CSV table of C-alpha atoms in Angstrom, one decimal:
chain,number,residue,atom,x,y,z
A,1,UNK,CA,-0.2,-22.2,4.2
A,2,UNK,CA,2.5,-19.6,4.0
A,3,UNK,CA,2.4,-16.4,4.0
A,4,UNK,CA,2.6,-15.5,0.0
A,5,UNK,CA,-0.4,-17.5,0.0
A,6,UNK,CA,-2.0,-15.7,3.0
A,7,UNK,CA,-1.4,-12.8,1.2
A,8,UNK,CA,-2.8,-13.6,-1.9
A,9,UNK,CA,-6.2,-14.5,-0.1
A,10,UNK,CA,-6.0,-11.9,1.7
A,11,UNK,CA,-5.8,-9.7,-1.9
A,12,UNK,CA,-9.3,-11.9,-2.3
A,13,UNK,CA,-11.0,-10.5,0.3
A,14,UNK,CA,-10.6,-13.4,3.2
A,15,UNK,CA,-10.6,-11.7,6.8
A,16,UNK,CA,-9.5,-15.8,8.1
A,17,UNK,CA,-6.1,-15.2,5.9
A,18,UNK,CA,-5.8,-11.7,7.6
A,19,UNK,CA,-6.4,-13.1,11.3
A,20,UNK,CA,-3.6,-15.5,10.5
A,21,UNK,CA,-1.4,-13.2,9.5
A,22,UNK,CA,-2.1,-11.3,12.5
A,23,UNK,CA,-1.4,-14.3,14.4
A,24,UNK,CA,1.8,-14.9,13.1
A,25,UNK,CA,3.6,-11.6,12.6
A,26,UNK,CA,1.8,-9.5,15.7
A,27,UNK,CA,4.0,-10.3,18.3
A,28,UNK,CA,7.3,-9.6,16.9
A,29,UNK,CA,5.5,-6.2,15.3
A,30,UNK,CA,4.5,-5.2,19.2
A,31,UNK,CA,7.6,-5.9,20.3
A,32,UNK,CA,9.5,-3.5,17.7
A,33,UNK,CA,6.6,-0.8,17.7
A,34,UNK,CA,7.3,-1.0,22.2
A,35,UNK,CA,10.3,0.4,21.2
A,36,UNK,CA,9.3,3.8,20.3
A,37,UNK,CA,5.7,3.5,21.2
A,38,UNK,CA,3.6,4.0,24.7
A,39,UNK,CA,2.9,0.2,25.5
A,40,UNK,CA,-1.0,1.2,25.6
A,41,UNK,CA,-1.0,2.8,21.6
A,42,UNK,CA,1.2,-0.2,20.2
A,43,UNK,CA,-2.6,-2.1,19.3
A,44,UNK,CA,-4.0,0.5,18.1
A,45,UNK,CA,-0.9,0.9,15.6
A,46,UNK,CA,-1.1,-2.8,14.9
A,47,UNK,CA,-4.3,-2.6,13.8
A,48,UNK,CA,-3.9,0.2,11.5
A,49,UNK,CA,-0.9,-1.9,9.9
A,50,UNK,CA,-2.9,-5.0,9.7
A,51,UNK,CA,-6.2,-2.9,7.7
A,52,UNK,CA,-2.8,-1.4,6.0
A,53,UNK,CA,-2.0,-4.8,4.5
A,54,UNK,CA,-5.7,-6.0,4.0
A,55,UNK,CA,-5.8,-2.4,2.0
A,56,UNK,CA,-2.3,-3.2,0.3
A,57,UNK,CA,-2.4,-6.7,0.0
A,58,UNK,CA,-2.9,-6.6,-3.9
A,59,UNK,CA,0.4,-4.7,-4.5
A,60,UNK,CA,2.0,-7.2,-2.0
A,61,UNK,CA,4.9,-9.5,-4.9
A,62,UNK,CA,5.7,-13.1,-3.5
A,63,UNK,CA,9.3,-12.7,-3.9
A,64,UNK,CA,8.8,-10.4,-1.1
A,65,UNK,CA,9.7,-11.0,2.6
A,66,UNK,CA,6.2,-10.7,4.1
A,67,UNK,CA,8.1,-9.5,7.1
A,68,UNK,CA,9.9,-7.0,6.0
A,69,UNK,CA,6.4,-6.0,3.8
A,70,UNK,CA,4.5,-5.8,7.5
A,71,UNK,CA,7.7,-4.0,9.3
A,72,UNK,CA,7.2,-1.3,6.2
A,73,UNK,CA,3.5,-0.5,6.8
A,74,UNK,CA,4.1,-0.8,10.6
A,75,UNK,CA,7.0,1.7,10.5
A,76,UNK,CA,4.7,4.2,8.6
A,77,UNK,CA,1.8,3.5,10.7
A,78,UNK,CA,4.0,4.1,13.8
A,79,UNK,CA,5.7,7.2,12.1
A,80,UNK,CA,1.8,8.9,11.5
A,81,UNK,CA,0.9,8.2,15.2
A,82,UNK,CA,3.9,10.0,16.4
A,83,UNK,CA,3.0,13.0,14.3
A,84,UNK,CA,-0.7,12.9,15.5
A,85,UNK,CA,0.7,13.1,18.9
A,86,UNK,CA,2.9,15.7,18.4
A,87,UNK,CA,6.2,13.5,19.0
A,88,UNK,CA,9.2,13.2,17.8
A,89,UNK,CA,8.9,11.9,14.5
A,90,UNK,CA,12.6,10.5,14.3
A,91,UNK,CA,12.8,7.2,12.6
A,92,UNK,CA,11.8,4.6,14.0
A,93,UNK,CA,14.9,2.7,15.4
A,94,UNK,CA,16.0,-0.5,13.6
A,95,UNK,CA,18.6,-1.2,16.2
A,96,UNK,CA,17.6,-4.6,18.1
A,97,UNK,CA,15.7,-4.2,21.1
A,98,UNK,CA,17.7,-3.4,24.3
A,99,UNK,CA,16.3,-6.9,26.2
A,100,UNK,CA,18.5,-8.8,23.7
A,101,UNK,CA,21.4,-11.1,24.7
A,102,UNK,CA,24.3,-9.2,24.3
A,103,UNK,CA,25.7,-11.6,21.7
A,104,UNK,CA,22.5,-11.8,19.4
A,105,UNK,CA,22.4,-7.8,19.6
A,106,UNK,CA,25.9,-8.1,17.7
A,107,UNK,CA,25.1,-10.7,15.5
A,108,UNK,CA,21.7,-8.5,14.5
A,109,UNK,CA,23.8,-5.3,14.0
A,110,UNK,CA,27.0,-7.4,11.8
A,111,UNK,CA,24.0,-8.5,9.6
A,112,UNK,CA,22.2,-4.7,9.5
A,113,UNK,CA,26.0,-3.8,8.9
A,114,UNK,CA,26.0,-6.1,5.8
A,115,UNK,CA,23.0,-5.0,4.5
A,116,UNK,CA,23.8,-1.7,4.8
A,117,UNK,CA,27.0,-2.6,2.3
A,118,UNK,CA,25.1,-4.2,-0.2
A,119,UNK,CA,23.3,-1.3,-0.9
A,120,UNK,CA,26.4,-0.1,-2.3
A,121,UNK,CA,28.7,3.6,-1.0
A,122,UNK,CA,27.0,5.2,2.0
A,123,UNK,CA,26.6,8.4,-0.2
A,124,UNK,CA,25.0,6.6,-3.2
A,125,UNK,CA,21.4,6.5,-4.5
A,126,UNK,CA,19.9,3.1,-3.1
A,127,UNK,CA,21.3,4.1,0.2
A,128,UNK,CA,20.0,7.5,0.6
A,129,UNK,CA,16.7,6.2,-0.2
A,130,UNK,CA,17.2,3.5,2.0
A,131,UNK,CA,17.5,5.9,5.2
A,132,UNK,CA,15.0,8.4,3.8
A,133,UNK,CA,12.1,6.3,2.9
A,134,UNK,CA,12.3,3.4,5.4
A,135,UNK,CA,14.7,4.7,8.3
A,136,UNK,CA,13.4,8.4,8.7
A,137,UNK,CA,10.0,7.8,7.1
A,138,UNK,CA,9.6,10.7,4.7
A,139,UNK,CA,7.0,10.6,2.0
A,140,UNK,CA,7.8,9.7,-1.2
A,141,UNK,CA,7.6,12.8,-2.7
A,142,UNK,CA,9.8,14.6,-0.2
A,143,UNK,CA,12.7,12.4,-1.2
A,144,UNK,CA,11.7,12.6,-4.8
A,145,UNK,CA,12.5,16.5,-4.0
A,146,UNK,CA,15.4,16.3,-1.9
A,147,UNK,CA,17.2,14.0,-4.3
A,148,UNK,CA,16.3,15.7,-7.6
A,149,UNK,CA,15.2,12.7,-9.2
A,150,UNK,CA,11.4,12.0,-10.2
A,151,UNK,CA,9.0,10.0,-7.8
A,152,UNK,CA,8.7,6.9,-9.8
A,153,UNK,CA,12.8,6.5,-9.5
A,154,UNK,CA,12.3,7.0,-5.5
A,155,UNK,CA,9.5,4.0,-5.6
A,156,UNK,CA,11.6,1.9,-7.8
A,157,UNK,CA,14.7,2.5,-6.1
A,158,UNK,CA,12.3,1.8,-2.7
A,159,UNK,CA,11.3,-1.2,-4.0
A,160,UNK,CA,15.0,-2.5,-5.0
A,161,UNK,CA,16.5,-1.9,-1.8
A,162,UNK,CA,13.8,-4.0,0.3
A,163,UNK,CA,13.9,-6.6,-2.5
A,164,UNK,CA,17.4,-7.1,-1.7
A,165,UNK,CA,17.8,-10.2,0.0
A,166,UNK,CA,20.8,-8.6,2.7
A,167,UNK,CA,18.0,-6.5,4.0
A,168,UNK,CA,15.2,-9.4,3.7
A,169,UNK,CA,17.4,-11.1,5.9
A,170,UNK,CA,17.6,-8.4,8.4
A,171,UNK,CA,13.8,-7.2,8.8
A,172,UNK,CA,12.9,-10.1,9.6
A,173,UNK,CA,16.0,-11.5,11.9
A,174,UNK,CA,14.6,-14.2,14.6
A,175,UNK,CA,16.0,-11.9,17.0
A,176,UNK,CA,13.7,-9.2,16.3
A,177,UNK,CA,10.6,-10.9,16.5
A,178,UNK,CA,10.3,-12.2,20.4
């Protein structure tokens, strides 16, 4: 089963789907949330993105990437914690992790750089909401204010710019996920 279809049971109401997708995408989350995490918090954040998804999993589209989907809720999961704890509450780094093989680090951040240029000139719409909603995690309607434009052109232009198959690509880049 795949994980669309996952998904789409877990929509239902099937915890079995949701340990699955646990199974499958856990590991790679850990090892992205480690980055900016305290190794003993990083579960409790997963679990707060995996009862994210069960809670979001009937908005979830199939032409999605799953991936990138989980990576989203994780970010803002791992953004809230760092607020509770009075941290930093920077964005949370998509940069490949450190451990990497020098070569696949550069063959991650050529792709991010690619994604990054199909979401058209560094001072235009998609890309400012592409480092204020998913890079520096701000709420929806705090970008909705610092653009000027209304919040349902923030969530539409959201959803565009992780629908684009560039970024797809990156989120969920094999390098990422050990």
């Amino acid at each position: 089963m795949d994980d669309d279809e996952l998904i789409a049971r877990l929509a239902g109401g099937d915890d079995v789907a949701l340990r699955e997708l646990f199974h499958r995408h856990a590991p790679w989350l850990a090892a992205r949330l480690r980055m900016v995490l305290p190794a003993a918090d990083v579960e409790d954040v997963l679990q707060e993105t995996f009862l994210g998804a069960w809670r979001s999993a009937r908005n979830y589209r199939p032409q999605e990437a799953a991936g990138a989907w989980l990576w989203v809720i994780a970010k803002r999961q791992a953004a809230m914690w760092l607020r509770r704890h009075g941290r930093d509450e920077g964005s949370v780094p998509i940069e490949p992790p450190a451990e990497l093989d020098p070569v696949e680090a550069a063959i991650v951040r050529a792709d991010l750089q690619v994604a990054l240029r199909s979401l058209g000139p560094e001072d235009g719409p998609d890309r400012a909401v592409w480092e204020l909603v998913y890079e520096q995690d701000r709420p929806i309607k705090q970008v909705a204010q610092m653009l000027g434009v209304p919040e349902g052109t923030v969530k539409s232009r959201a959803h565009r710019v992780l629908g684009d198959v560039a970024i797809r690509r990156f989120a969920e880049h094999p390098a990422l996920r050990d």
